[in-house]
């Protein structure tokens, strides 16, 4: 997410994202299923720490948070029973988030005298982040209840992000950036959910997900995404 570094310019300029066919989990035709889902997702504020020389003998060190509004996610999952209570999934989803603001501090240092000046605050950001995610998950079903099927699991995969940053700052004091960046990064999933029995081959359910995606840049923290998904599932 190197595009976060454009916010560094703003800091300097202004002073500163199953159905289960039956509860006994005896899937028909090999225990395969397909699921469509949608829901809300939220990216925790991303921490950015940058430093550099902006003028001869003057450096600027920025430490700030880059925030996003709550976004949305849609996707589809193909899964199959592996053995016992374990099943495997291939999950493909698309998410979109609107940028919110940057909030932090900026320290100017005169490298000749050692004198420093620190300022801080926040500024709105106009931009968005789109993400295509492909993950494989290993799920364990807790077969202990009659009407619901709780489960948990984890997964690994890749996230392909397309991020655009248009402007930073308020309308009367704004920096126009118009930058775009695309990147692919590895990530991990932690999953907690439940399937609800409905009709013979159809079910509905809820899934809570936590995903960490590495940034590949030591100056920018990885993205942590929390999602709430509601789905319909058809078992073959």
Tab-separated table of C-alpha atoms in Angstrom:
chain	number	residue	atom	x	y	z
A	1	UNK	CA	0.000	0.000	0.000
A	2	UNK	CA	2.637	2.455	-1.005
A	3	UNK	CA	-0.026	4.945	-2.014
A	4	UNK	CA	-0.315	5.782	1.692
A	5	UNK	CA	2.980	7.599	1.248
A	6	UNK	CA	1.193	10.319	-0.703
A	7	UNK	CA	-0.332	11.350	2.603
A	8	UNK	CA	3.208	12.229	3.672
A	9	UNK	CA	3.140	15.010	1.070
A	10	UNK	CA	-0.067	16.316	2.610
A	11	UNK	CA	1.477	16.397	6.081
A	12	UNK	CA	4.339	18.475	4.709
A	13	UNK	CA	2.047	20.685	2.643
A	14	UNK	CA	-0.494	21.375	5.408
A	15	UNK	CA	1.852	21.075	8.347
A	16	UNK	CA	1.270	17.699	8.543
A	17	UNK	CA	-9.144	1.767	4.308
A	18	UNK	CA	-24.419	-25.405	3.631
A	19	UNK	CA	-26.115	-25.680	3.587
A	20	UNK	CA	-26.390	-28.870	5.525
A	21	UNK	CA	-28.830	-31.136	3.730
A	22	UNK	CA	-29.574	-32.817	7.057
A	23	UNK	CA	-28.151	-32.077	10.459
A	24	UNK	CA	-26.168	-35.302	10.588
A	25	UNK	CA	-23.991	-33.601	7.937
A	26	UNK	CA	-24.457	-36.426	5.445
A	27	UNK	CA	-24.052	-34.345	2.275
A	28	UNK	CA	-25.619	-35.611	-0.908
A	29	UNK	CA	-23.426	-36.414	-3.925
A	30	UNK	CA	-20.049	-36.205	-2.250
A	31	UNK	CA	-20.755	-33.356	0.141
A	32	UNK	CA	-20.100	-30.481	-2.253
A	33	UNK	CA	-21.760	-27.080	-2.012
A	34	UNK	CA	-21.847	-23.596	-3.476
A	35	UNK	CA	-22.486	-20.426	-1.505
A	36	UNK	CA	-23.270	-16.816	-2.425
A	37	UNK	CA	-22.833	-14.105	0.188
A	38	UNK	CA	-22.702	-10.407	0.883
A	39	UNK	CA	-22.127	-8.159	3.839
A	40	UNK	CA	-20.250	-5.328	5.474
A	41	UNK	CA	-16.476	-5.093	5.923
A	42	UNK	CA	-14.277	-2.732	7.873
A	43	UNK	CA	-10.539	-2.061	7.539
A	44	UNK	CA	-8.784	-1.074	10.739
A	45	UNK	CA	-6.804	2.163	10.454
A	46	UNK	CA	-3.449	1.546	8.772
A	47	UNK	CA	-0.358	2.945	10.456
A	48	UNK	CA	2.216	4.689	8.272
A	49	UNK	CA	5.657	5.818	9.468
A	50	UNK	CA	7.765	7.773	6.981
A	51	UNK	CA	10.783	10.067	7.025
A	52	UNK	CA	12.761	11.971	4.448
A	53	UNK	CA	14.597	15.141	3.559
A	54	UNK	CA	12.177	17.758	2.203
A	55	UNK	CA	14.645	20.679	2.015
A	56	UNK	CA	18.424	20.968	2.327
A	57	UNK	CA	19.232	20.230	5.999
A	58	UNK	CA	15.547	19.787	6.874
A	59	UNK	CA	13.900	16.385	7.393
A	60	UNK	CA	10.286	15.490	8.096
A	61	UNK	CA	9.153	12.444	10.072
A	62	UNK	CA	5.488	11.474	9.749
A	63	UNK	CA	3.587	8.977	11.904
A	64	UNK	CA	-0.101	8.802	11.091
A	65	UNK	CA	-3.171	6.612	10.626
A	66	UNK	CA	-4.870	6.203	7.257
A	67	UNK	CA	-8.554	5.408	7.724
A	68	UNK	CA	-11.433	3.985	5.685
A	69	UNK	CA	-15.212	4.051	5.989
A	70	UNK	CA	-17.056	0.761	6.398
A	71	UNK	CA	-17.339	-0.928	3.007
A	72	UNK	CA	-19.114	-3.872	1.403
A	73	UNK	CA	-18.189	-7.350	0.215
A	74	UNK	CA	-19.812	-9.837	-2.171
A	75	UNK	CA	-18.508	-13.273	-3.054
A	76	UNK	CA	-18.947	-16.936	-3.788
A	77	UNK	CA	-17.570	-20.120	-2.247
A	78	UNK	CA	-17.196	-23.658	-3.550
A	79	UNK	CA	-16.628	-26.267	-0.862
A	80	UNK	CA	-16.447	-29.981	-0.285
A	81	UNK	CA	-16.318	-32.415	2.600
A	82	UNK	CA	-12.762	-33.694	3.159
A	83	UNK	CA	-13.045	-36.167	6.028
A	84	UNK	CA	-14.974	-36.352	9.267
A	85	UNK	CA	-16.059	-32.876	10.336
A	86	UNK	CA	-13.501	-31.143	8.094
A	87	UNK	CA	-14.296	-29.462	4.783
A	88	UNK	CA	-12.294	-27.377	2.374
A	89	UNK	CA	-13.333	-24.208	0.541
A	90	UNK	CA	-12.200	-21.990	-2.307
A	91	UNK	CA	-13.511	-18.491	-1.688
A	92	UNK	CA	-13.521	-15.589	-4.176
A	93	UNK	CA	-14.770	-12.157	-3.122
A	94	UNK	CA	-14.780	-8.522	-4.174
A	95	UNK	CA	-14.748	-5.623	-1.705
A	96	UNK	CA	-14.825	-1.860	-1.910
A	97	UNK	CA	-13.980	0.808	0.669
A	98	UNK	CA	-14.050	4.611	0.611
A	99	UNK	CA	-11.071	6.432	2.133
A	100	UNK	CA	-11.926	8.507	5.199
A	101	UNK	CA	-9.072	10.550	6.665
A	102	UNK	CA	-5.477	10.736	7.845
A	103	UNK	CA	-4.719	11.536	11.472
A	104	UNK	CA	-1.279	11.873	13.024
A	105	UNK	CA	1.770	13.987	13.627
A	106	UNK	CA	4.676	15.461	11.678
A	107	UNK	CA	8.064	16.457	13.057
A	108	UNK	CA	10.425	18.796	11.180
A	109	UNK	CA	14.110	18.632	12.116
A	110	UNK	CA	16.965	20.992	11.247
A	111	UNK	CA	19.847	18.576	10.807
A	112	UNK	CA	22.423	21.321	11.375
A	113	UNK	CA	21.105	22.677	14.664
A	114	UNK	CA	19.067	19.723	15.875
A	115	UNK	CA	16.030	21.937	16.460
A	116	UNK	CA	12.629	20.268	15.948
A	117	UNK	CA	9.054	21.412	15.440
A	118	UNK	CA	6.121	19.007	15.807
A	119	UNK	CA	2.610	19.525	14.506
A	120	UNK	CA	-0.388	17.262	14.048
A	121	UNK	CA	-4.054	16.918	13.282
A	122	UNK	CA	-6.319	15.271	10.759
A	123	UNK	CA	-7.400	15.857	7.183
A	124	UNK	CA	-10.107	14.259	5.015
A	125	UNK	CA	-9.119	11.985	2.143
A	126	UNK	CA	-10.983	11.399	-1.120
A	127	UNK	CA	-10.177	8.010	-2.586
A	128	UNK	CA	-11.175	4.356	-2.614
A	129	UNK	CA	-9.798	0.842	-2.323
A	130	UNK	CA	-11.073	-2.127	-4.339
A	131	UNK	CA	-9.918	-5.643	-3.508
A	132	UNK	CA	-10.246	-9.014	-5.254
A	133	UNK	CA	-9.537	-11.827	-2.789
A	134	UNK	CA	-8.936	-15.515	-3.486
A	135	UNK	CA	-8.522	-17.757	-0.432
A	136	UNK	CA	-8.604	-21.448	0.459
A	137	UNK	CA	-10.148	-22.287	3.823
A	138	UNK	CA	-10.129	-25.316	6.092
A	139	UNK	CA	-13.356	-25.527	8.107
A	140	UNK	CA	-14.241	-27.680	11.133
A	141	UNK	CA	-17.941	-28.264	11.868
A	142	UNK	CA	-19.105	-28.562	15.482
A	143	UNK	CA	-21.741	-31.298	15.169
A	144	UNK	CA	-23.341	-30.901	18.588
A	145	UNK	CA	-26.679	-29.157	18.004
A	146	UNK	CA	-29.985	-30.005	16.334
A	147	UNK	CA	-30.957	-26.747	14.615
A	148	UNK	CA	-27.675	-25.017	13.817
A	149	UNK	CA	-24.201	-26.035	12.705
A	150	UNK	CA	-21.480	-23.823	14.227
A	151	UNK	CA	-18.039	-23.967	12.672
A	152	UNK	CA	-14.614	-22.351	12.754
A	153	UNK	CA	-11.576	-22.388	10.534
A	154	UNK	CA	-8.657	-20.608	8.935
A	155	UNK	CA	-7.426	-19.919	5.451
A	156	UNK	CA	-4.605	-18.570	3.321
A	157	UNK	CA	-4.641	-16.742	0.026
A	158	UNK	CA	-3.923	-13.597	-1.941
A	159	UNK	CA	-5.520	-10.152	-2.129
A	160	UNK	CA	-5.277	-8.033	-5.272
A	161	UNK	CA	-5.866	-4.376	-4.405
A	162	UNK	CA	-6.535	-1.400	-6.665
A	163	UNK	CA	-6.289	1.845	-4.730
A	164	UNK	CA	-6.919	5.391	-5.879
A	165	UNK	CA	-6.106	8.579	-3.984
A	166	UNK	CA	-7.666	11.724	-5.437
A	167	UNK	CA	-7.288	14.557	-2.920
A	168	UNK	CA	-6.116	15.204	0.647
A	169	UNK	CA	-7.384	18.090	2.754
A	170	UNK	CA	-10.397	20.359	2.983
A	171	UNK	CA	-11.909	22.018	-0.086
A	172	UNK	CA	-10.365	25.416	0.730
A	173	UNK	CA	-6.880	23.989	1.376
A	174	UNK	CA	-6.563	20.823	-0.666
A	175	UNK	CA	-3.760	18.832	-2.248
A	176	UNK	CA	-4.706	17.171	-5.543
A	177	UNK	CA	-2.920	13.835	-5.853
A	178	UNK	CA	-4.718	11.694	-8.487
A	179	UNK	CA	-2.544	8.645	-7.841
A	180	UNK	CA	-3.367	4.989	-8.383
A	181	UNK	CA	-1.623	1.845	-7.221
A	182	UNK	CA	-2.187	-1.881	-7.776
A	183	UNK	CA	-0.584	-4.581	-5.674
A	184	UNK	CA	-0.923	-8.264	-4.759
A	185	UNK	CA	-0.236	-9.426	-1.194
A	186	UNK	CA	-0.579	-12.655	0.811
A	187	UNK	CA	-3.031	-12.914	3.672
A	188	UNK	CA	-4.594	-15.204	6.265
A	189	UNK	CA	-8.223	-15.747	7.346
A	190	UNK	CA	-9.723	-16.580	10.732
A	191	UNK	CA	-13.348	-17.722	10.476
A	192	UNK	CA	-16.262	-18.225	12.883
A	193	UNK	CA	-19.801	-18.912	11.688
A	194	UNK	CA	-22.962	-20.959	11.759
A	195	UNK	CA	-25.230	-22.691	9.236
A	196	UNK	CA	-28.994	-22.643	9.776
A	197	UNK	CA	-31.166	-25.488	8.531
A	198	UNK	CA	-33.789	-24.391	6.020
A	199	UNK	CA	-34.979	-26.693	3.225
A	200	UNK	CA	-33.545	-30.014	2.137
A	201	UNK	CA	-30.596	-28.733	0.075
A	202	UNK	CA	-30.723	-25.037	0.958
A	203	UNK	CA	-29.584	-23.187	4.043
A	204	UNK	CA	-28.755	-19.688	5.194
A	205	UNK	CA	-26.032	-18.641	7.569
A	206	UNK	CA	-23.768	-16.019	9.066
A	207	UNK	CA	-19.985	-15.794	9.075
A	208	UNK	CA	-17.615	-13.527	10.980
A	209	UNK	CA	-14.207	-13.175	9.386
A	210	UNK	CA	-10.897	-11.617	10.361
A	211	UNK	CA	-8.271	-11.190	7.637
A	212	UNK	CA	-4.712	-9.905	7.861
A	213	UNK	CA	-3.065	-8.863	4.592
A	214	UNK	CA	0.636	-8.058	4.568
A	215	UNK	CA	1.629	-4.783	2.923
A	216	UNK	CA	5.095	-5.758	1.687
A	217	UNK	CA	6.372	-2.376	2.884
A	218	UNK	CA	8.050	-2.018	6.279
A	219	UNK	CA	6.874	1.604	6.511
A	220	UNK	CA	3.188	0.663	6.135
A	221	UNK	CA	1.397	-1.738	8.467
A	222	UNK	CA	-0.610	-4.609	7.044
A	223	UNK	CA	-4.356	-4.328	6.574
A	224	UNK	CA	-6.682	-5.983	9.101
A	225	UNK	CA	-10.186	-6.525	7.742
A	226	UNK	CA	-13.232	-7.515	9.808
A	227	UNK	CA	-16.242	-8.792	7.858
A	228	UNK	CA	-19.838	-9.773	8.626
A	229	UNK	CA	-21.305	-12.007	5.902
A	230	UNK	CA	-24.780	-13.445	5.311
A	231	UNK	CA	-25.114	-16.247	2.788
A	232	UNK	CA	-27.313	-18.712	0.969
A	233	UNK	CA	-25.878	-22.154	0.418
A	234	UNK	CA	-26.877	-25.005	-1.894
A	235	UNK	CA	-25.570	-28.536	-1.313
A	236	UNK	CA	-25.253	-30.950	-4.215
